[in-house]
Short mmCIF file of C-alpha atoms in Angstrom, two decimals:
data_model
loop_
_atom_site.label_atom_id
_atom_site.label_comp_id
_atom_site.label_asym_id
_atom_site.label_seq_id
_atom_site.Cartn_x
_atom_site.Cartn_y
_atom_site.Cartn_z
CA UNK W 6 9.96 -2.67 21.50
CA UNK W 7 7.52 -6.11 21.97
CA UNK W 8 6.23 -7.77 18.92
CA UNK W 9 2.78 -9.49 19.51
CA UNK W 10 2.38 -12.26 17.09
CA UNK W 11 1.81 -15.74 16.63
CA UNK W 12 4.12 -18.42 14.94
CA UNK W 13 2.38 -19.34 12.46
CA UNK W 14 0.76 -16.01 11.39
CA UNK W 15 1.82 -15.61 7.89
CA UNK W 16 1.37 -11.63 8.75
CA UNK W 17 3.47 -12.24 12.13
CA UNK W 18 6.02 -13.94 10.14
CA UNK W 19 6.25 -10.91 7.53
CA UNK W 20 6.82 -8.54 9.75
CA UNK W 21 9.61 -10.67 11.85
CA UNK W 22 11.54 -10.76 8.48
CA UNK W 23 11.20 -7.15 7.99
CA UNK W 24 12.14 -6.44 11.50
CA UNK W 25 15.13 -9.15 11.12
CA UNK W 26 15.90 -7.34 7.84
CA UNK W 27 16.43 -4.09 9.51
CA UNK W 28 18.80 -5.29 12.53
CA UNK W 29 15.71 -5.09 14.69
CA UNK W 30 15.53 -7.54 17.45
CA UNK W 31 12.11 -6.46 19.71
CA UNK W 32 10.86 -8.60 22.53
CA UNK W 33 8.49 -11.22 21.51
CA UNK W 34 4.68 -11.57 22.92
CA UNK W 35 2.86 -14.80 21.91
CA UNK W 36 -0.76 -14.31 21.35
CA UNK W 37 -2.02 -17.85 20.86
CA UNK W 38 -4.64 -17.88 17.79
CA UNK W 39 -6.57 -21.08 19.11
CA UNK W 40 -6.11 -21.41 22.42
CA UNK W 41 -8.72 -19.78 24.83
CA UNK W 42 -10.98 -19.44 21.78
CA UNK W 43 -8.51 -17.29 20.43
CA UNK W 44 -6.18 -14.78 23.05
CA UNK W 45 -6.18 -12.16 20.29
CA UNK W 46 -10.18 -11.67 20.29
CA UNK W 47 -9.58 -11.46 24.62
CA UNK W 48 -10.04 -7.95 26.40
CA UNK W 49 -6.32 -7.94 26.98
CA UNK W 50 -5.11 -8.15 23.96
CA UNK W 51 -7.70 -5.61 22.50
CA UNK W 52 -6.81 -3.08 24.50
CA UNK W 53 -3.28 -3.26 23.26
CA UNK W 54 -5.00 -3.94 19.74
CA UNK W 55 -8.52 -2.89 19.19
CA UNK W 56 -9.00 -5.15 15.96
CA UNK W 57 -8.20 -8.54 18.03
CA UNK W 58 -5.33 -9.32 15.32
CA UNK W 59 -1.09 -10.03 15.30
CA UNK W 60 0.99 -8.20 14.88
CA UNK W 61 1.01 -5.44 16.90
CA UNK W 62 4.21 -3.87 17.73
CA UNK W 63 4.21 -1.41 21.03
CA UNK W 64 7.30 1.25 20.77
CA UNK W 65 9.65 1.49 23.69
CA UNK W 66 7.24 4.46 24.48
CA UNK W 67 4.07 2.59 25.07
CA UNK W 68 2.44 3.65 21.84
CA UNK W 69 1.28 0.77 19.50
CA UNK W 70 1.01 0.04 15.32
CA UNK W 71 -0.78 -2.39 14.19
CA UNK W 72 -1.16 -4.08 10.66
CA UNK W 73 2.04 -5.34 8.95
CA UNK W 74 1.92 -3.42 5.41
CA UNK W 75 1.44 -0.27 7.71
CA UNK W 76 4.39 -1.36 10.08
CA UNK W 77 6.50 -2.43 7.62
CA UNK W 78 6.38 1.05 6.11
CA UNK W 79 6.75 2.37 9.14
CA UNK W 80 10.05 0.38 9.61
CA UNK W 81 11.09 1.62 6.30
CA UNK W 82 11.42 5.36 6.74
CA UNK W 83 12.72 5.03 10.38
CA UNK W 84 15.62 2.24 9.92
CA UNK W 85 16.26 3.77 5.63
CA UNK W 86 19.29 1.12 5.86
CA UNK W 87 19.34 -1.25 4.37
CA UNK W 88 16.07 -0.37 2.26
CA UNK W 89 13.48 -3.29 1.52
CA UNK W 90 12.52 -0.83 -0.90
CA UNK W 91 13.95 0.92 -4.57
CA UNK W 92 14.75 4.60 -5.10
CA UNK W 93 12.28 4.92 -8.02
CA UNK W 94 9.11 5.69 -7.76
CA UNK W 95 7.84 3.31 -10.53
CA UNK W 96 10.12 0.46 -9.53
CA UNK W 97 8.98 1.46 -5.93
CA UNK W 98 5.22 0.68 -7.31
CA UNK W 99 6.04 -2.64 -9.37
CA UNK W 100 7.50 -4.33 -5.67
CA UNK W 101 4.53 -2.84 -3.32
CA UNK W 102 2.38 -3.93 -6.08
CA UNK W 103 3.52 -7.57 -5.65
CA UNK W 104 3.28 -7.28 -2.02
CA UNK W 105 -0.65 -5.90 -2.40
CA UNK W 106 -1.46 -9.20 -4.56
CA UNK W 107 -0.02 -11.20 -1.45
CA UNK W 108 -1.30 -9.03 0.87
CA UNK W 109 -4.72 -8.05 -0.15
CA UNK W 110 -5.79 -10.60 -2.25
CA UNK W 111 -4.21 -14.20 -1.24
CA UNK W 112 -3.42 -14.24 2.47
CA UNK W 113 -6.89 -12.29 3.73
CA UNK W 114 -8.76 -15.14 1.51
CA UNK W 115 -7.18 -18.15 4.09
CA UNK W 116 -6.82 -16.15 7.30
CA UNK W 117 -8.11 -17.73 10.17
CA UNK W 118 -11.50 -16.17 10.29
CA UNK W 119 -12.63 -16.68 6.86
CA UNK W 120 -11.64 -20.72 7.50
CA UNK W 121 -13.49 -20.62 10.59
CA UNK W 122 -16.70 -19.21 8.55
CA UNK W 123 -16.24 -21.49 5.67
CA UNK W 124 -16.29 -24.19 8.26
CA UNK W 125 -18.18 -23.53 11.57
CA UNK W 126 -20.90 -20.85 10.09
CA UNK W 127 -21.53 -22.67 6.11
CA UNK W 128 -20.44 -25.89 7.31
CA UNK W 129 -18.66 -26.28 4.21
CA UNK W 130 -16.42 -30.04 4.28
CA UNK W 131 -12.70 -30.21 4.19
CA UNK W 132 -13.00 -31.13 0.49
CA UNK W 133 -14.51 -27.22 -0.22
CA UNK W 134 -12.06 -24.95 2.33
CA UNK W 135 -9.13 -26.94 0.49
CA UNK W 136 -10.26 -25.97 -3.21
CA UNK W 137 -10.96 -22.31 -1.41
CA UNK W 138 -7.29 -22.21 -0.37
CA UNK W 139 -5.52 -23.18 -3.23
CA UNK W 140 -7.96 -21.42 -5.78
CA UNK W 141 -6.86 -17.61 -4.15
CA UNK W 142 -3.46 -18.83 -3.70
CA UNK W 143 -2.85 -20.15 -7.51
CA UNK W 144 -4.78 -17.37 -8.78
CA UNK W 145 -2.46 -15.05 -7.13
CA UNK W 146 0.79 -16.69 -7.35
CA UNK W 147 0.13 -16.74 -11.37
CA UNK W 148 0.34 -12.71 -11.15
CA UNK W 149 3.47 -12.75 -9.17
CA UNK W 150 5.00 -15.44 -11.61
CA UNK W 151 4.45 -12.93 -14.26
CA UNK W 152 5.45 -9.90 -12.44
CA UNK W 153 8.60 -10.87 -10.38
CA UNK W 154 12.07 -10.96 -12.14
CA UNK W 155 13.73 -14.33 -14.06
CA UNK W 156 16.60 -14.46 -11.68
CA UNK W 157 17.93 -13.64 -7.87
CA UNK W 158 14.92 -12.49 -5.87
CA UNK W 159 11.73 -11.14 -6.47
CA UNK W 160 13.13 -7.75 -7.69
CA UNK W 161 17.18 -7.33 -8.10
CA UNK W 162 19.83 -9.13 -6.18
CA UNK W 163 19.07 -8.60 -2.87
CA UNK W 164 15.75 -9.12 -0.63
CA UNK W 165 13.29 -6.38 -0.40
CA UNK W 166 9.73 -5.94 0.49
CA UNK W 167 8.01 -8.45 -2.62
CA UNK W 168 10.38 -10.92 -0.49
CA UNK W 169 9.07 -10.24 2.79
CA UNK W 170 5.57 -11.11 1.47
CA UNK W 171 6.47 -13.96 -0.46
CA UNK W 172 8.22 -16.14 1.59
CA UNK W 173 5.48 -16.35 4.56
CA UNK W 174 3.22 -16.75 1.79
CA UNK W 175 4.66 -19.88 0.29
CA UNK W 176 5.13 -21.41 3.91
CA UNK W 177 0.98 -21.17 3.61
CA UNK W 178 1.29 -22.80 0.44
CA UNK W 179 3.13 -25.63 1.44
CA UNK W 180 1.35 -25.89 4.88
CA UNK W 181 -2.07 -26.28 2.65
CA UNK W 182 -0.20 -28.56 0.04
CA UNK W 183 -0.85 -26.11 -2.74
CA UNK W 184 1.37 -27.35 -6.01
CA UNK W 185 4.11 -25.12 -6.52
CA UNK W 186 4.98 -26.55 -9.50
CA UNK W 187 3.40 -23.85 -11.85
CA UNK W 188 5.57 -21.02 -10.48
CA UNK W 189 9.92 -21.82 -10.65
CA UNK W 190 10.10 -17.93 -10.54
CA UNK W 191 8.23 -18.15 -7.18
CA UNK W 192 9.91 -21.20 -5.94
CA UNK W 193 13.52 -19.82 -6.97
CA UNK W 194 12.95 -16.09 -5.60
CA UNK W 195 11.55 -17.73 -2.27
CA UNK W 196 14.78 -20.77 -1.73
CA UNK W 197 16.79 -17.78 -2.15
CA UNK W 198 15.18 -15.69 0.70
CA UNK W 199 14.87 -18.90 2.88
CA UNK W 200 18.79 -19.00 2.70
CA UNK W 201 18.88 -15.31 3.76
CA UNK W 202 20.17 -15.39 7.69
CA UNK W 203 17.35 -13.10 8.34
CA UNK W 204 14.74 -15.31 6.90
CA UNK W 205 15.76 -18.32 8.92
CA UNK W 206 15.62 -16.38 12.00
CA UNK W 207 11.98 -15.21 11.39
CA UNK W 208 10.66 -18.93 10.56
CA UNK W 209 8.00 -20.21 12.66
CA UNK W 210 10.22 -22.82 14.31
CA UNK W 211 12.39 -21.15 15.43
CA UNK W 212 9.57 -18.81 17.40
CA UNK W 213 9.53 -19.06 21.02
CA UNK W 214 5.91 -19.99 20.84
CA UNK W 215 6.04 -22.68 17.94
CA UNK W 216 4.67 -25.99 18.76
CA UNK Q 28 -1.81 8.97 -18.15
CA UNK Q 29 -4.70 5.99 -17.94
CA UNK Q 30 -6.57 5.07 -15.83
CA UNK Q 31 -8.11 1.19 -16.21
CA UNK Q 32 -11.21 0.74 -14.05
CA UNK Q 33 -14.63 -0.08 -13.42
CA UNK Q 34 -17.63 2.70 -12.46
CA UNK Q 35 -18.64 0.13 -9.34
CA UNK Q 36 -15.50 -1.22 -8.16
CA UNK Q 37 -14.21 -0.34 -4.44
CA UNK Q 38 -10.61 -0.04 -5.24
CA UNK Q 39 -11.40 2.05 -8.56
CA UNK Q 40 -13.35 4.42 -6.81
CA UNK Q 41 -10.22 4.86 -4.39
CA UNK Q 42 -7.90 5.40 -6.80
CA UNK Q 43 -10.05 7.85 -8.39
CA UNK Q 44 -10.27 9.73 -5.07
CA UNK Q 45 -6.36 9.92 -4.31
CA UNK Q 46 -6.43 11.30 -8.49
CA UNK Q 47 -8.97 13.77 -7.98
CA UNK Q 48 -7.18 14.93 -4.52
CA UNK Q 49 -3.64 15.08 -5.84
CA UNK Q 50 -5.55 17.46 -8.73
CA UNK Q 51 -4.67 14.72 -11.56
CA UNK Q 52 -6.50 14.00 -14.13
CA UNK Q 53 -6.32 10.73 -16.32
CA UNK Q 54 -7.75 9.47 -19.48
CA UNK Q 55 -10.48 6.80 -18.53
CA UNK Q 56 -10.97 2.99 -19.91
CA UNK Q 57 -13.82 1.33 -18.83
CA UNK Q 58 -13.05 -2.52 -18.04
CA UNK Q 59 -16.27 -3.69 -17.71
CA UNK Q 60 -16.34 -6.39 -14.84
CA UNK Q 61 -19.38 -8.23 -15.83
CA UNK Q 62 -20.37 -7.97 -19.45
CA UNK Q 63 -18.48 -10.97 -21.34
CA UNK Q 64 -17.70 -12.73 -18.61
CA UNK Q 65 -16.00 -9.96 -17.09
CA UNK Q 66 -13.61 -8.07 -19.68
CA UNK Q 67 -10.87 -8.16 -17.22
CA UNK Q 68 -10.30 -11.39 -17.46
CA UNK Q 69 -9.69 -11.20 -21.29
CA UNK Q 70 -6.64 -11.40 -22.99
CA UNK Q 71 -5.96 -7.71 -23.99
CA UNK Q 72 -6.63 -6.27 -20.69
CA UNK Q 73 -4.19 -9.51 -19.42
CA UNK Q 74 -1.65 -7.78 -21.77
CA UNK Q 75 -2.09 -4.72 -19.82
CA UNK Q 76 -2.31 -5.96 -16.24
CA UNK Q 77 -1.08 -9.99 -15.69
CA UNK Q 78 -3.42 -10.06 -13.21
CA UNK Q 79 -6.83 -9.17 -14.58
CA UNK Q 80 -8.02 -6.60 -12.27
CA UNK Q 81 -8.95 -3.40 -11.73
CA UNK Q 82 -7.68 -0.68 -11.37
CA UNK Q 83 -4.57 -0.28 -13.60
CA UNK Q 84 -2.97 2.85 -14.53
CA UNK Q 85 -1.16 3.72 -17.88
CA UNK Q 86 1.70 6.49 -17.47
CA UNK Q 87 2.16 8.69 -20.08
CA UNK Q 88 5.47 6.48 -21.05
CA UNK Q 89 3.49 3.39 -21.28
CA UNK Q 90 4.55 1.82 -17.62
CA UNK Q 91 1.50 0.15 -16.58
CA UNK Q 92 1.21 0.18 -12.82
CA UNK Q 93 -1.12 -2.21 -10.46
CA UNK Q 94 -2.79 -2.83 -7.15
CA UNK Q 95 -4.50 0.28 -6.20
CA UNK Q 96 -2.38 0.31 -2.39
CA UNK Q 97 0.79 0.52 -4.35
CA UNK Q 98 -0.31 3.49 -6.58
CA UNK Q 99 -1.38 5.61 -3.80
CA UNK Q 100 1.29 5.34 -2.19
CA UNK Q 101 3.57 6.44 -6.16
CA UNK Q 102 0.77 9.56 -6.09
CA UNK Q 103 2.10 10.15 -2.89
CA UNK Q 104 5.59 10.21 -3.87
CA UNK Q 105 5.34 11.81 -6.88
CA UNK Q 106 2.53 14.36 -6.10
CA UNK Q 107 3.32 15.40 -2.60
CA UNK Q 108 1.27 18.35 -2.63
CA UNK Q 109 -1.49 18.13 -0.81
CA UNK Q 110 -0.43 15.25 1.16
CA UNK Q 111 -2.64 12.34 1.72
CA UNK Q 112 -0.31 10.95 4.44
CA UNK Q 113 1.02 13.16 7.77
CA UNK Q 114 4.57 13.52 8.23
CA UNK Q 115 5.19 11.95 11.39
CA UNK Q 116 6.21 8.22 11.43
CA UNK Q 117 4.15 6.96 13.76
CA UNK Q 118 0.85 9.59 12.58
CA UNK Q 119 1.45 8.23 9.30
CA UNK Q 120 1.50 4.54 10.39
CA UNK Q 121 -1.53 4.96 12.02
CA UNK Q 122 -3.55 6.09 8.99
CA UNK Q 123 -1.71 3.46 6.62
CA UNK Q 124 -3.09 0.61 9.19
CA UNK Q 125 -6.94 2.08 9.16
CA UNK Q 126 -6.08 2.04 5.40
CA UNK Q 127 -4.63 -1.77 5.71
CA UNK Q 128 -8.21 -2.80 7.76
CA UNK Q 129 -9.91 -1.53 4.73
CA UNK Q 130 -7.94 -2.65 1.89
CA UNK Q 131 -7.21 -6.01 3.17
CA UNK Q 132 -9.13 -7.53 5.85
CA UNK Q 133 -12.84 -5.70 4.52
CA UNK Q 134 -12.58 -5.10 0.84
CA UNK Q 135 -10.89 -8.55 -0.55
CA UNK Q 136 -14.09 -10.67 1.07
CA UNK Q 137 -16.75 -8.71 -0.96
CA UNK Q 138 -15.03 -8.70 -3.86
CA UNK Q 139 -16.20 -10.42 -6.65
CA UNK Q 140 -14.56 -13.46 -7.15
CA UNK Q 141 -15.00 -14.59 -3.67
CA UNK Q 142 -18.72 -13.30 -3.93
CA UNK Q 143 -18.73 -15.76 -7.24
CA UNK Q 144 -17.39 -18.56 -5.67
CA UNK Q 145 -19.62 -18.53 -2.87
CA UNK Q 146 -22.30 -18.29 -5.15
CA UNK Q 147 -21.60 -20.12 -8.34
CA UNK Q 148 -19.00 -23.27 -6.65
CA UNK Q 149 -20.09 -23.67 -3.30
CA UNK Q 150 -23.77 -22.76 -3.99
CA UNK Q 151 -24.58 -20.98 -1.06
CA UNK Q 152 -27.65 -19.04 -1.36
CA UNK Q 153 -28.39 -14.85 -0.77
CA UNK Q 154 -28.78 -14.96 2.43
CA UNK Q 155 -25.56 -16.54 3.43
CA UNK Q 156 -23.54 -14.79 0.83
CA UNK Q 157 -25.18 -11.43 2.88
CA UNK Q 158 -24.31 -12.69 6.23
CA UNK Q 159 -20.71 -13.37 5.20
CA UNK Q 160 -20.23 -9.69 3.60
CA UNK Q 161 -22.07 -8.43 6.32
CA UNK Q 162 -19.87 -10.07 8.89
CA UNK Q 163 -16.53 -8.61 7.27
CA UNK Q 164 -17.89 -5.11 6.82
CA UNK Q 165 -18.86 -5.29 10.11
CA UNK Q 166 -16.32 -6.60 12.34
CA UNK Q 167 -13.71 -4.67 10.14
CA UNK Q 168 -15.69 -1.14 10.77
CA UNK Q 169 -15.59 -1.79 14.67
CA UNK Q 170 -12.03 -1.93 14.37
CA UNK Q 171 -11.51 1.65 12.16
CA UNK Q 172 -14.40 3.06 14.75
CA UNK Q 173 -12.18 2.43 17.74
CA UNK Q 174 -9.21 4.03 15.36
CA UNK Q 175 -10.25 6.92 13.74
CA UNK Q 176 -10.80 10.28 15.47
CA UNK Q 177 -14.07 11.83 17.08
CA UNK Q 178 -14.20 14.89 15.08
CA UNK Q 179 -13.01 15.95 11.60
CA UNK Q 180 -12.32 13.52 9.00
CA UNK Q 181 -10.73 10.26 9.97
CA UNK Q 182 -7.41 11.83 11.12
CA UNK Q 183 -7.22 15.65 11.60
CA UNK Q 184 -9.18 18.32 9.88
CA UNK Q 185 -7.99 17.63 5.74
CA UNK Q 186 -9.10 14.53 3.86
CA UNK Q 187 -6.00 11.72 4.27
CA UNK Q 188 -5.33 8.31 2.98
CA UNK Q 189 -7.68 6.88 5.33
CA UNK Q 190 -10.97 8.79 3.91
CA UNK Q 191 -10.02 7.82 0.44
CA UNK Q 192 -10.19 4.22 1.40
CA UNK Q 193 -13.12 4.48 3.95
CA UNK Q 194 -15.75 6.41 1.19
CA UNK Q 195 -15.36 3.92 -1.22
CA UNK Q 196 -16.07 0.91 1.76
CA UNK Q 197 -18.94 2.94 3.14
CA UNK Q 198 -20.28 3.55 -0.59
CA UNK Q 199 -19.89 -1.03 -0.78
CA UNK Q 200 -21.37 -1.36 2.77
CA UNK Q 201 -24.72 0.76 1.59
CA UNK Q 202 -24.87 -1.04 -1.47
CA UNK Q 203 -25.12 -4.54 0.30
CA UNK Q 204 -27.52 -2.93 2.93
CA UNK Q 205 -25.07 -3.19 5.33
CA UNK Q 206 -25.94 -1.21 9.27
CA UNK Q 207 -24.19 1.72 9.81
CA UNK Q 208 -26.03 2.75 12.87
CA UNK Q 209 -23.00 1.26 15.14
CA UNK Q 210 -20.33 3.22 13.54
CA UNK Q 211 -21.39 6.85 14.29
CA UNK Q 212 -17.44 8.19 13.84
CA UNK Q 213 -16.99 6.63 10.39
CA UNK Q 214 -20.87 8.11 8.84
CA UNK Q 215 -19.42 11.44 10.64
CA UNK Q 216 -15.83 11.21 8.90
CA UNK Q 217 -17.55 9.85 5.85
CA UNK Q 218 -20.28 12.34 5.34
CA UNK Q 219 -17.93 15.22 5.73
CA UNK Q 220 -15.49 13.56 3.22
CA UNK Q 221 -18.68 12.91 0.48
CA UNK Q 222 -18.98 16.65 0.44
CA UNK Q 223 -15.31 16.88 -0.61
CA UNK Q 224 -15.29 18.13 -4.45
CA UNK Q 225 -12.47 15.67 -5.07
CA UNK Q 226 -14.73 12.63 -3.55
CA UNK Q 227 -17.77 14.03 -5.52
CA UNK Q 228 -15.80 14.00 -8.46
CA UNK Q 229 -14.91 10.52 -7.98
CA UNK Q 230 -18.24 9.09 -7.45
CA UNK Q 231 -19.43 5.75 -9.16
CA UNK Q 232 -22.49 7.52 -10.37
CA UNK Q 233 -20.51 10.51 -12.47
CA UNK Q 234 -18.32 7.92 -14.41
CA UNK Q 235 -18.30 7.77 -17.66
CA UNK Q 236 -19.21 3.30 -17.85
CA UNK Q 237 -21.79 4.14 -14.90
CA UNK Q 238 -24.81 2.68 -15.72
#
């Protein structure tokens, strides 16, 4: 199995902590985001990946998945044990649902192309991408505050797939000096993961291509 | 059961579509995005959904579930019958990562708080604000063209996961006069799926709110 991602890709970094999660230990492929205008828009990589994005992961029989929610699902029903998801089908819903808010409507906001527009195309100042940033990000995190449980992690006492998403996604926060402050359900939930041996082996430095 | 959304809005319509397929039929409450400065933002939807958004749906117990990516996939597990997903892992990760172009590297950048910051913070005027959803719809649609099949719907000959999220996206990319010329698989698969009874059915134009 080879996992093409990035270090600092909060979507790489998800999926390593899923993978990590599940006992999962695939080769690693850096595509570097910057250099070469960007290796992952290249006609290499898009022929492993026709979107031009990380992750991809390529099965020991050639055949590639791409997009994390869809490969983390993927992970789920073919390594069950242990599950990053509940048995319930509501309680199944309530931890996607915080993974969607993460997923869909905070990290897509500050990926690397929409900074690159907000910059290169509107040439919008520092000043504006910043308040861009931390707007989607504190709008979001205030719906996960209010979602995820009072104690242990996001959902129950051990990590599961709300975890996954929030831990890469506070790295972002802290890399873009977004206040924490207004979320100690967040910030508890995510020192807790961080702890998690599986978490610390997915963190950016300790990638093979982090700088 | 109830279900929370707006006539208009991309990831109502969805839901709507996975309803209508799985032959389920909910109660309907309007949350009108726009009048009063957008009713989901108000404090008795809040009470409802922590997050403010659309779509939300009421089970008949009173569980409120979010985030329309994370109530597909409870339809799905609850309503199996007909399947919106294909049974094989790797068939089914496929059409969850078309899915996952759609619902979070397209759909979040149009939607209307990003549309209203462009507009009302930044002050950037029409035409940029149409080159920036033009750009997402675009480069995003490349991506599910290279993806999807070349006959049928988007994967095999039945309506799947993927058509329910690419209608709604093709209904947004008309809307904001967005070229479909370069995307002859996804008008195919989408035309075929707009003639679906269950897609008809969950048309912005034959809601109650549409105006």
């Amino acid at each position: 199995m080879k996992l093409y991602g990035y270090w600092r890709s909060t979507s790489s970094y998800r999926l390593r902590i899923a993978l990590a999660l599940k006992g999962v230990v695939p080769e690693q492929v850096p595509v570097h985001l910057v250099r070469n205008g960007g290796e992952q828009r290249g006609e290499a990589y898009r022929r492993i990946n026709p979107q031009g994005r990380v992750p991809s992961l390529a099965l020991d029989d050639g055949r590639v998945l791409i997009q994390s929610p869809a490969i983390i699902e993927y992970l789920e029903e073919v390594y069950p044990d242990p599950p990053l998801l509940p048995a319930d089908p509501v309680a199944r819903a309530r931890v996607r649902g915080v993974a969607a808010i993460i997923g869909c409507d905070i990290h897509p906001l500050h990926n690397v192309g929409p900074l690159d527009h907000l910059r290169r195309d509107l040439g919008r100042p520092e000043e504006e991408v910043g308040a861009w940033i931390e707007r989607w990000i504190a709008e979001g995190f205030a719906a996960v505050e209010a979602l995820i449980d009072g104690e242990g992690y996001c959902f129950g006492s051990g990590p599961g797939l709300a975890d996954v998403y929030l831990v890469p996604q506070v790295y972002a926060a802290r890399r873009f000096a977004v206040p924490l402050e207004p979320f100690p359900k967040i910030r508890r939930a995510a020192a807790l993961a961080e702890a998690h041996p599986a978490f610390q082996a997915a963190h950016p430095s300790r990638q093979p291509d982090a700088e």
